[in-house]
JSON list of C-alpha atoms in Angstrom, two decimals:
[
{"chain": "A", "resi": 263, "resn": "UNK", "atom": "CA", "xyz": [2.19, -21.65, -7.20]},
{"chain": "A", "resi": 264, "resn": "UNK", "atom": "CA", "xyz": [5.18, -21.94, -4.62]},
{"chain": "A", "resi": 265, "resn": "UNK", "atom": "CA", "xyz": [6.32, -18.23, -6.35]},
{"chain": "A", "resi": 266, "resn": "UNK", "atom": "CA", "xyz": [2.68, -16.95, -5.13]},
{"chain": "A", "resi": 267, "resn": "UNK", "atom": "CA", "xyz": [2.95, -18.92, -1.82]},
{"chain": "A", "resi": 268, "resn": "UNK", "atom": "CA", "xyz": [6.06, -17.06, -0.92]},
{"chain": "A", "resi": 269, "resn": "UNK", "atom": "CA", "xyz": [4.95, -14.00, -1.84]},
{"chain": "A", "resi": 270, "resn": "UNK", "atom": "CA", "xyz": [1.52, -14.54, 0.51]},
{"chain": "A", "resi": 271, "resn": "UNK", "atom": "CA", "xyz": [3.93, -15.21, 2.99]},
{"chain": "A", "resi": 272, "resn": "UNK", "atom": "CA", "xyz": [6.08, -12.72, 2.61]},
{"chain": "A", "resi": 273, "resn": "UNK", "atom": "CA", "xyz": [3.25, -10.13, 2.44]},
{"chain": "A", "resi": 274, "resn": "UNK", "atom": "CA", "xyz": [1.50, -11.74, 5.65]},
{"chain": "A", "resi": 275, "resn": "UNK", "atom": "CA", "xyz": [5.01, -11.30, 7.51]},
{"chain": "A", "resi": 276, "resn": "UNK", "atom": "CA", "xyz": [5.58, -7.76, 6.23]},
{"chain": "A", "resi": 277, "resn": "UNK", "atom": "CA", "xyz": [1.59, -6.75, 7.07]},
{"chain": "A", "resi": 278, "resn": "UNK", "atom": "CA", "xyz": [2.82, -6.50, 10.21]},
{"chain": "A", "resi": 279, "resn": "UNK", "atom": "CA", "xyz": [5.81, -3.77, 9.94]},
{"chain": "A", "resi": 280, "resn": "UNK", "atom": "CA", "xyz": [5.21, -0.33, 10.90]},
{"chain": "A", "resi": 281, "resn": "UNK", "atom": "CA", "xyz": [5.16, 0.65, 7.27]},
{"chain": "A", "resi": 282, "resn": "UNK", "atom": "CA", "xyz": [2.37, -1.18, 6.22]},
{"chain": "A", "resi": 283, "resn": "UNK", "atom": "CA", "xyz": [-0.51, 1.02, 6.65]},
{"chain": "A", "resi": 284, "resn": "UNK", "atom": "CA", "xyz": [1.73, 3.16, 4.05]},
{"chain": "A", "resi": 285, "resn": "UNK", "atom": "CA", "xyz": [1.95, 0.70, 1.78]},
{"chain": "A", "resi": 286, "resn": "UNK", "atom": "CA", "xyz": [-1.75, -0.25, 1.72]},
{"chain": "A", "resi": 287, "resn": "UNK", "atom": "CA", "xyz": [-2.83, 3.25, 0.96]},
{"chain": "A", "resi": 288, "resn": "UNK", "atom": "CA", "xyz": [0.30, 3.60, -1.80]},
{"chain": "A", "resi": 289, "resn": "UNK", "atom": "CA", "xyz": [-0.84, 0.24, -3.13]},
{"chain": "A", "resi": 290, "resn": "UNK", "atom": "CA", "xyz": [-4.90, 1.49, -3.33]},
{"chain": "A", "resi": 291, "resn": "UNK", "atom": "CA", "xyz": [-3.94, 4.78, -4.33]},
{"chain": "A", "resi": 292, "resn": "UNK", "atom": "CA", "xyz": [-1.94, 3.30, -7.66]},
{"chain": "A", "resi": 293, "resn": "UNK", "atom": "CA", "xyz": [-4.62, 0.90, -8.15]},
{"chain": "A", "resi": 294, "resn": "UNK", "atom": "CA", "xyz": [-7.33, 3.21, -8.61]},
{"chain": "A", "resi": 295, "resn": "UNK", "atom": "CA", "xyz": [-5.43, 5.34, -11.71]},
{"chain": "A", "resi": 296, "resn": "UNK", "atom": "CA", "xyz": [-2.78, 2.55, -13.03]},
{"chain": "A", "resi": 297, "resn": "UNK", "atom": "CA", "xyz": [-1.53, -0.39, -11.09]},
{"chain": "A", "resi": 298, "resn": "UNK", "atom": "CA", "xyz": [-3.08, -3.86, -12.27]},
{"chain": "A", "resi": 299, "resn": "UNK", "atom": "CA", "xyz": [-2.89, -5.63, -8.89]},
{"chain": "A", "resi": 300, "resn": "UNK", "atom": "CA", "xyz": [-5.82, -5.03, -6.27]},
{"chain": "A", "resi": 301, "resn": "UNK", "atom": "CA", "xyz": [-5.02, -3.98, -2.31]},
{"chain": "A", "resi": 302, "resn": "UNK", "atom": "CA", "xyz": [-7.44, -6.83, -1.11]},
{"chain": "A", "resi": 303, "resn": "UNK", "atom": "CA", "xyz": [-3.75, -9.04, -1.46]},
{"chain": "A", "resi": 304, "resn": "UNK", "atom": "CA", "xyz": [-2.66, -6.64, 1.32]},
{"chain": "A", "resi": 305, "resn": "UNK", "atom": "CA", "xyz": [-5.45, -5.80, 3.18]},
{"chain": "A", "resi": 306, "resn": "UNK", "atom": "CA", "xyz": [-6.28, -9.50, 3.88]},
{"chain": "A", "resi": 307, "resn": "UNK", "atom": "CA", "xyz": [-3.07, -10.22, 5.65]},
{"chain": "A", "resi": 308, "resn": "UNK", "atom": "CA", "xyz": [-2.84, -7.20, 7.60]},
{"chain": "A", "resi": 309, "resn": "UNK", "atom": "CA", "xyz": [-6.02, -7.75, 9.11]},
{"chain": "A", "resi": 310, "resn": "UNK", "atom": "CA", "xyz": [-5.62, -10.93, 9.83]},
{"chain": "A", "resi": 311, "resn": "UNK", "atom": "CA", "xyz": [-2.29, -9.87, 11.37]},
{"chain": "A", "resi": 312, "resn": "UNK", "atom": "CA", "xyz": [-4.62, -7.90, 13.51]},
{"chain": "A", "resi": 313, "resn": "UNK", "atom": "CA", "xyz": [-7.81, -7.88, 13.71]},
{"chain": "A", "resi": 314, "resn": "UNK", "atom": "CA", "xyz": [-8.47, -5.26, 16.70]},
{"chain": "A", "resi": 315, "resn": "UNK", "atom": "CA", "xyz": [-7.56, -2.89, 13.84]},
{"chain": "A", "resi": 316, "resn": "UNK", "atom": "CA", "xyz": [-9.92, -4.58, 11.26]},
{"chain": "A", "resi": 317, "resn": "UNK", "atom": "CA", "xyz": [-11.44, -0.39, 10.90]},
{"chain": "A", "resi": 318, "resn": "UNK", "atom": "CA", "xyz": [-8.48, 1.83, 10.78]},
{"chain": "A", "resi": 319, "resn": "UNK", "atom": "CA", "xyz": [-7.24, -0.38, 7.85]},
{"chain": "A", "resi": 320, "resn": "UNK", "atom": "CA", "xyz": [-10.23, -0.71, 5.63]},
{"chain": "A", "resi": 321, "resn": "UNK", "atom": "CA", "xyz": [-10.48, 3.15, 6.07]},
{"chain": "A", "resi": 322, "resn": "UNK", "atom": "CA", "xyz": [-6.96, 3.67, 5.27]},
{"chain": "A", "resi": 323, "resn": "UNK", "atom": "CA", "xyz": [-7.58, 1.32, 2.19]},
{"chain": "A", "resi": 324, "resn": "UNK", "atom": "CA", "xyz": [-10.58, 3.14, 1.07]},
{"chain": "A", "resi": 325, "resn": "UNK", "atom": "CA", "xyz": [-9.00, 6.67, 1.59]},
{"chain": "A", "resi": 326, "resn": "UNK", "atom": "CA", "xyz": [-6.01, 5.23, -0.59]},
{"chain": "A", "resi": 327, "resn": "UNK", "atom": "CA", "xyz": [-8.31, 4.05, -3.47]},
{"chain": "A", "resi": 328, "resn": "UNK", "atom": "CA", "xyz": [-10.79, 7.40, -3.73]},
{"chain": "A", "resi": 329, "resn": "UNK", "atom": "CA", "xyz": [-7.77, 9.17, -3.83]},
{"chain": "A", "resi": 330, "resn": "UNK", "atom": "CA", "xyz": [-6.37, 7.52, -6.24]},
{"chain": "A", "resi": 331, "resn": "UNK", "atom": "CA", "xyz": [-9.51, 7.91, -8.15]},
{"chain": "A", "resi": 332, "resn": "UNK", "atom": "CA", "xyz": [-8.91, 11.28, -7.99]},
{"chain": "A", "resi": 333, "resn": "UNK", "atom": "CA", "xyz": [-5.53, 10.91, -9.45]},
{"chain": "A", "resi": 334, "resn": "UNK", "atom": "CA", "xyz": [-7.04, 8.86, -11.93]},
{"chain": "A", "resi": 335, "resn": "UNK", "atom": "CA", "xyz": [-9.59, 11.21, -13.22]},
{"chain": "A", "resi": 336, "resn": "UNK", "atom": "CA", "xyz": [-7.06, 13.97, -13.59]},
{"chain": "A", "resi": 337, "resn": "UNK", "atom": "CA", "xyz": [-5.30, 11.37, -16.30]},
{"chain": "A", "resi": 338, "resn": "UNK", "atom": "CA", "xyz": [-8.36, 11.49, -17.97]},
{"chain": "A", "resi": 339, "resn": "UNK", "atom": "CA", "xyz": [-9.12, 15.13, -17.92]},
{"chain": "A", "resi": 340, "resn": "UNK", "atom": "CA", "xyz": [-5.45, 16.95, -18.30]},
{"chain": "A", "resi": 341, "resn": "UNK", "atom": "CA", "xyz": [-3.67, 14.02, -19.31]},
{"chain": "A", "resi": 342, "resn": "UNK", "atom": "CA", "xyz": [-5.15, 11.28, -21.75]},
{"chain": "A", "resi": 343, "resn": "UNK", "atom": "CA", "xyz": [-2.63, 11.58, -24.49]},
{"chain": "A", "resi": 344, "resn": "UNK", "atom": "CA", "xyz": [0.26, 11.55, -22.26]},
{"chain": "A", "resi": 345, "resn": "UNK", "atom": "CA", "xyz": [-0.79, 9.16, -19.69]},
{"chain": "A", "resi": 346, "resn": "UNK", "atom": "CA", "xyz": [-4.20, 8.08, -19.95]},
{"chain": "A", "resi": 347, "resn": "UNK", "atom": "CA", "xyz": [-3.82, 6.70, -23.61]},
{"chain": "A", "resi": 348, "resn": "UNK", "atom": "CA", "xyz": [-0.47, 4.35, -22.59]},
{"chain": "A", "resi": 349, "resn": "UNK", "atom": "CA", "xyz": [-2.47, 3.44, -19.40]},
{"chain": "A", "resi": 350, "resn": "UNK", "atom": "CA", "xyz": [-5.69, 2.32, -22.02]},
{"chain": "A", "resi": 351, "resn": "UNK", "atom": "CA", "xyz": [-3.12, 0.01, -24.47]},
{"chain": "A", "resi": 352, "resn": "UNK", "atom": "CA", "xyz": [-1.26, -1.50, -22.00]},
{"chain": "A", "resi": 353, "resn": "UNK", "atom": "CA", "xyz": [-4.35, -2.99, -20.72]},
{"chain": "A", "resi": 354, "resn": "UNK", "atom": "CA", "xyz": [-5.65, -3.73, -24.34]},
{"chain": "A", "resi": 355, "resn": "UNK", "atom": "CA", "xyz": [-8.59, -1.93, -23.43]},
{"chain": "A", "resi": 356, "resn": "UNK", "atom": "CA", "xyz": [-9.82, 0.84, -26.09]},
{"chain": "A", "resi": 357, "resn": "UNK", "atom": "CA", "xyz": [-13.10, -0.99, -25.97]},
{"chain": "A", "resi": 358, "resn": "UNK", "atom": "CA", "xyz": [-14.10, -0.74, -23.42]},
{"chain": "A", "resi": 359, "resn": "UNK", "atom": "CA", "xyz": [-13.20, 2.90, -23.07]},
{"chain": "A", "resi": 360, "resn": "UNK", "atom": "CA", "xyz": [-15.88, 3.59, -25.73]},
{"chain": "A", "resi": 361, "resn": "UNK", "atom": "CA", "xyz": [-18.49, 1.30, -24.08]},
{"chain": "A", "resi": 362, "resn": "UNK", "atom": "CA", "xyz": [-18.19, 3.02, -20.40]},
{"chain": "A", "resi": 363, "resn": "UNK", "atom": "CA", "xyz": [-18.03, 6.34, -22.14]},
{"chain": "A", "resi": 364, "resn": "UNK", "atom": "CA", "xyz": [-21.50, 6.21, -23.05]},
{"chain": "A", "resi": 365, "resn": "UNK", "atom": "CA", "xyz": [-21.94, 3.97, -19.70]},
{"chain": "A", "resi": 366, "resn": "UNK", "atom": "CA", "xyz": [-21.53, 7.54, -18.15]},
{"chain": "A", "resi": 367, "resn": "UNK", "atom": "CA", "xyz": [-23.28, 9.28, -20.39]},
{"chain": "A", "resi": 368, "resn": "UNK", "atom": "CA", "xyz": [-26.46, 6.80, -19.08]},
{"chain": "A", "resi": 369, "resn": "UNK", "atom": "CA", "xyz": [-25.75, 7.12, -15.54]},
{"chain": "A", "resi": 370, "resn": "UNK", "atom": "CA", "xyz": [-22.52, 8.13, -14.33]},
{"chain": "A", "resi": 371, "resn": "UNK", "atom": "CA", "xyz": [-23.02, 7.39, -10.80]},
{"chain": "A", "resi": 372, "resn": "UNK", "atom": "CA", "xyz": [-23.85, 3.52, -11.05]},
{"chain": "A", "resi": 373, "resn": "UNK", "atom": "CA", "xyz": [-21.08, 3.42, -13.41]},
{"chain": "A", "resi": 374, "resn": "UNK", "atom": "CA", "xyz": [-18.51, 4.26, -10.73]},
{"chain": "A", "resi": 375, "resn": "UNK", "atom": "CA", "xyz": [-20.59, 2.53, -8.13]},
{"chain": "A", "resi": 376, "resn": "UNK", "atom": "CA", "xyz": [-20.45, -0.74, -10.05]},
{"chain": "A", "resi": 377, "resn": "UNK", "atom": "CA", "xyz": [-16.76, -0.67, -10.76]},
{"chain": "A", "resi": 378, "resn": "UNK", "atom": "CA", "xyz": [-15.59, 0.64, -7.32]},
{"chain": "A", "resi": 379, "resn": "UNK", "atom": "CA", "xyz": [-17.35, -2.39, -5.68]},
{"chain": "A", "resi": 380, "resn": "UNK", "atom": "CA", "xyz": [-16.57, -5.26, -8.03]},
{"chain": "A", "resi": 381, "resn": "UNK", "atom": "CA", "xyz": [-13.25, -6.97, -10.01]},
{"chain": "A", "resi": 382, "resn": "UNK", "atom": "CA", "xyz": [-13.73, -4.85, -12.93]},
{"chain": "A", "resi": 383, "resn": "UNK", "atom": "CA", "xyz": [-10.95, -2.83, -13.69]},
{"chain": "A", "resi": 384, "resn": "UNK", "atom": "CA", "xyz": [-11.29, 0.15, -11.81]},
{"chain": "A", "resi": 385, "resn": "UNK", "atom": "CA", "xyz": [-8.40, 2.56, -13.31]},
{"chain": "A", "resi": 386, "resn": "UNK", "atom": "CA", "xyz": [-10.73, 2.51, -16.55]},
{"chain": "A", "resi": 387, "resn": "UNK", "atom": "CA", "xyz": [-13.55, 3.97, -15.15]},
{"chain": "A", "resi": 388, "resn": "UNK", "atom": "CA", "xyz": [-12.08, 6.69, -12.92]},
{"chain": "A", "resi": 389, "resn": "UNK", "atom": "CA", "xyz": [-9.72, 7.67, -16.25]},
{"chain": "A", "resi": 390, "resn": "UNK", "atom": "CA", "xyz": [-12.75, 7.89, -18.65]},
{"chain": "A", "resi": 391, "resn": "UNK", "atom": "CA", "xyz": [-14.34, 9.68, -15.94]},
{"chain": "A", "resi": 392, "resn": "UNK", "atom": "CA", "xyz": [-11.83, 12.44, -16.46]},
{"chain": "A", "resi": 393, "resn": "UNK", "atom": "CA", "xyz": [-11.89, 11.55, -20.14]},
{"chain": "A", "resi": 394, "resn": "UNK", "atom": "CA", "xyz": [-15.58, 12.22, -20.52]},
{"chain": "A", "resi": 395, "resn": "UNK", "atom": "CA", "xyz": [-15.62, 15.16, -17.46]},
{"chain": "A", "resi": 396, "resn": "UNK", "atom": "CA", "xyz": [-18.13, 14.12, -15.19]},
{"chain": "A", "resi": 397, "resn": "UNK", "atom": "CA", "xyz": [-19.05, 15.40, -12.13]},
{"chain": "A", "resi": 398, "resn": "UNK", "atom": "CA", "xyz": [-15.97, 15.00, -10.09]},
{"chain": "A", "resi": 399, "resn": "UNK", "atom": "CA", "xyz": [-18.76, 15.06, -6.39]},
{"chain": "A", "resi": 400, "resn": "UNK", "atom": "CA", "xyz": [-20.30, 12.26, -8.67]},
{"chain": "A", "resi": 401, "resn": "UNK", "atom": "CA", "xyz": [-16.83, 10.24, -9.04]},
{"chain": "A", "resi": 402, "resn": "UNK", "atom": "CA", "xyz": [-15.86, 11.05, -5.50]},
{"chain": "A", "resi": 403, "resn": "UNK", "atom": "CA", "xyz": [-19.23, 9.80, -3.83]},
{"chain": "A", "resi": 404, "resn": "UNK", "atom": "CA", "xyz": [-19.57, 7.15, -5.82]},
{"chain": "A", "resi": 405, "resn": "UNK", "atom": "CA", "xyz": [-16.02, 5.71, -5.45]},
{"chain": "A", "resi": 406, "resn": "UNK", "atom": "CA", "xyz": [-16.35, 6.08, -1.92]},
{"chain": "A", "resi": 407, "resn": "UNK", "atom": "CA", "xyz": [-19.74, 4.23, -1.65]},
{"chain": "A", "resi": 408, "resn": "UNK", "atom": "CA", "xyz": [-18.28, 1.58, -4.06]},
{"chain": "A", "resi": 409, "resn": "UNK", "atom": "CA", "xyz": [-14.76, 1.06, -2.52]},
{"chain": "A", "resi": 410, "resn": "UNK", "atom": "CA", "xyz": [-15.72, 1.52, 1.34]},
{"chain": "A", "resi": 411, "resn": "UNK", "atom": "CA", "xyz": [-18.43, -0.80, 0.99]},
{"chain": "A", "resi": 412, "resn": "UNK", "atom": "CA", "xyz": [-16.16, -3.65, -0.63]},
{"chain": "A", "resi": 413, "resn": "UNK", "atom": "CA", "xyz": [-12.84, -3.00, 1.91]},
{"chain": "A", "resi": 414, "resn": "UNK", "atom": "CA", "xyz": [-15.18, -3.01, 4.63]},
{"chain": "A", "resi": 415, "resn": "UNK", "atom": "CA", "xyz": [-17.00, -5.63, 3.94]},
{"chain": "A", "resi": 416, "resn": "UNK", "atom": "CA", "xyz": [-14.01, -7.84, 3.33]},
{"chain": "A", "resi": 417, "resn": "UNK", "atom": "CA", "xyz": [-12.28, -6.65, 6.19]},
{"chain": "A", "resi": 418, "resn": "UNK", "atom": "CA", "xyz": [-15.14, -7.15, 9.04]},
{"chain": "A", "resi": 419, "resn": "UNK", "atom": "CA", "xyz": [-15.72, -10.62, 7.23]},
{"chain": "A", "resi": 420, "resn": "UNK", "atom": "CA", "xyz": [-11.80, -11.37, 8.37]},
{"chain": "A", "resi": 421, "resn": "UNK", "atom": "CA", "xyz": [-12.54, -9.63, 11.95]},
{"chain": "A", "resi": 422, "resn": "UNK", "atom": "CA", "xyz": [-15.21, -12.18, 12.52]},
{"chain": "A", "resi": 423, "resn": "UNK", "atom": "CA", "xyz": [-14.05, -15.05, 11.49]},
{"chain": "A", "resi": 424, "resn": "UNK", "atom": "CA", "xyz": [-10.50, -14.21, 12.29]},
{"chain": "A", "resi": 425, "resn": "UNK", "atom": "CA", "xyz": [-8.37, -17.73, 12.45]},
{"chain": "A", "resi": 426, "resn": "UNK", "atom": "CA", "xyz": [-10.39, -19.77, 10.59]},
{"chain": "A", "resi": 427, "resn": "UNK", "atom": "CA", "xyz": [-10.24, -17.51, 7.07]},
{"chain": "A", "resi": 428, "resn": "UNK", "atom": "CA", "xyz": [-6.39, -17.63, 8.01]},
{"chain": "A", "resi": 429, "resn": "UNK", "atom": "CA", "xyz": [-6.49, -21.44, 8.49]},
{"chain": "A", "resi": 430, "resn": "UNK", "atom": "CA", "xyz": [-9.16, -21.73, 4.89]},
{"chain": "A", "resi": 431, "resn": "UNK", "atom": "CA", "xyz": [-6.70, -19.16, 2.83]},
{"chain": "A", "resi": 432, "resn": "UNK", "atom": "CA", "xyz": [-3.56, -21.31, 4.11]},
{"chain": "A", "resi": 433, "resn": "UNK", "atom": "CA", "xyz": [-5.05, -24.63, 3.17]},
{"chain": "A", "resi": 434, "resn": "UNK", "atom": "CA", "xyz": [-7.07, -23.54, 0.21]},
{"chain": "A", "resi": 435, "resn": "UNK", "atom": "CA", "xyz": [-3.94, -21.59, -0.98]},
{"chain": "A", "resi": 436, "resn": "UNK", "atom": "CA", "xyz": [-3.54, -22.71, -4.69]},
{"chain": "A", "resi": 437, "resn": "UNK", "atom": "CA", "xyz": [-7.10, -22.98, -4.94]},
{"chain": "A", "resi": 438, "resn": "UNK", "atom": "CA", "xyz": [-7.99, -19.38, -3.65]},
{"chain": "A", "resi": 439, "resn": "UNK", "atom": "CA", "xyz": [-4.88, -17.92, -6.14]},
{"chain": "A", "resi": 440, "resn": "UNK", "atom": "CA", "xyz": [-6.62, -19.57, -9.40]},
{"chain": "A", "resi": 441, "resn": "UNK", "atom": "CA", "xyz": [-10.17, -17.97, -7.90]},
{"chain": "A", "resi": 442, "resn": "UNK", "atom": "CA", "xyz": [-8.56, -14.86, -7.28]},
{"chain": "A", "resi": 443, "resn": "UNK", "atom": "CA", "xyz": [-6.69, -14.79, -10.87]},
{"chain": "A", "resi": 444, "resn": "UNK", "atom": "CA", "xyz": [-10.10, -15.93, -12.65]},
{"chain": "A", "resi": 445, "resn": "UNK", "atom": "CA", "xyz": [-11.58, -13.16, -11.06]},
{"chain": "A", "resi": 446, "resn": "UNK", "atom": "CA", "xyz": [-9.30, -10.35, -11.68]},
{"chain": "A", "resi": 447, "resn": "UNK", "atom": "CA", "xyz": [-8.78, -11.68, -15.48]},
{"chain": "A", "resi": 448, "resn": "UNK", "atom": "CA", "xyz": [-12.71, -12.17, -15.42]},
{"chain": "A", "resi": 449, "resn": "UNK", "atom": "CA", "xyz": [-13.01, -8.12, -14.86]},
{"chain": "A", "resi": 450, "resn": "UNK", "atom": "CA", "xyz": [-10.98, -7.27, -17.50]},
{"chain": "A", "resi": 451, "resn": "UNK", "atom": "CA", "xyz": [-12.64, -8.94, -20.04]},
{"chain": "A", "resi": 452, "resn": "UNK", "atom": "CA", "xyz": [-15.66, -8.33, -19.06]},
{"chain": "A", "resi": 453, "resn": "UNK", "atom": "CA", "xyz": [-15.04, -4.65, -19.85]},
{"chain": "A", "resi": 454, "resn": "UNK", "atom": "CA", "xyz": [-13.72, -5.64, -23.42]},
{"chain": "A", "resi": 455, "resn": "UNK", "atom": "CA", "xyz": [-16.99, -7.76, -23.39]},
{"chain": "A", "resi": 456, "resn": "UNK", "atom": "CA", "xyz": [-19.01, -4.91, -22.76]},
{"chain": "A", "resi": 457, "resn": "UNK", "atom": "CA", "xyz": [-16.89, -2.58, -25.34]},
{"chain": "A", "resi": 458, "resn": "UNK", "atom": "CA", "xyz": [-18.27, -4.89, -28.18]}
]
C-alpha cells in the first residue's frame, strides 16, 4: 500500500505540470487499444489539482480514449495476428473475444456503449470491433457516448465536491486502492465470465 500511496502522490504532484494534459490523453489513448491501467488514476488528481478546469480535462480524456479506440480497432482489422492476438493472450482473454464477437453481432452499438462506460476491459471490445469489422460511425459514436459520459461524470462529481473527495480519497486511501483493484480485476473476469 505505501508503493501505491507514493505513487498517488506522486501523480497528484505531477497533475499539476504543464505536461499533464499530454499525458492524460497519451495515457487514455493507450488504454483504449492496449494499456491495462485506466486514466481515471490521472484524471482524478488533476482535477482536483484544479477544478476551474474540471471540462477541458474530461474532454481531453475522452478525446484521448475514442482515439485510442480508433487505434484499437485498426489492431483488430489490419493487425490481429501481429498485434491484436499478443494483446488477446497477454490478458488471458480468448474468451471472451468469442463471446463479444457475437455480442456485436447482437447489437454492436450497446456493446461498445457498455464497455466504454464501465470497468470492463475496454481494449477488447474496440480490437474485436476491428476483428469482426463493424461499423467504424458505430464504434466511434458509441465510444464517445460511453467514455464522455463516464470522464464527465467523474470529473464534475470532483468539481462539486472539490476538497472533500480530496480529503475522503486521502483518508480512505488503502481502502479506495482495494475498491479500485476489485473493480478493475472484477472487469476482466467478467469478460472471461461472459466468454463461457
Amino acid at each position: 500500500m505505501n508503493f501505491i500511496r507514493k505513487c498517488y502522490d506522486w501523480t497528484i504532484n505531477w497533475a499539476k505540470t504543464k505536461y499533464a494534459n499530454w499525458a492524460l490523453f497519451c495515457i487514455a489513448f493507450a488504454e483504449s487499444s492496449f494499456f491495462p491501467v485506466p486514466p481515471d488514476v490521472l484524471l482524478i488528481p488533476m482535477v482536483i489539482a484544479d477544478r476551474k478546469k474540471w471540462f477541458q480535462t474530461a474532454l481531453i480524456c475522452s478525446a484521448g480514449s475514442v482515439l485510442g479506440a480508433l487505434l484499437g480497432y485498426f489492431i483488430g482489422y489490419q493487425l490481429y495476428e501481429l498485434i491484436g492476438q499478443k494483446i488477446v493472450d497477454l490478458y488471458n482473454l480468448q474468451g471472451a473475444v468469442d463471446i463479444v464477437s457475437v455480442k456485436y453481432q447482437e447489437h454492436a452499438f450497446l456493446a461498445v456503449f457498455t464497455a466504454a462506460f464501465t470497468p470492463i476491459p475496454f481494449k477488447v471490445f474496440t480490437i474485436v470491433a476491428g476483428l469482426v469489422k463493424i461499423s467504424i460511425i458505430s464504434l466511434i459514436v458509441a465510444s464517445a457516448a460511453g467514455r464522455s459520459a463516464r470522464f464527465f461524470i467523474v470529473a464534475g462529481l470532483i468539481r462539486i465536491f472539490g476538497e472533500k473527495i480530496r480529503y475522503f480519497i486521502e483518508k480512505y486511501f488503502n481502502l479506495l486502492t482495494v475498491v479500485f483493484m476489485v473493480l478493475l480485476i472484477g472487469g476482466f473476469v467478467l469478460v472471461k465470465f461472459l466468454a463461457k
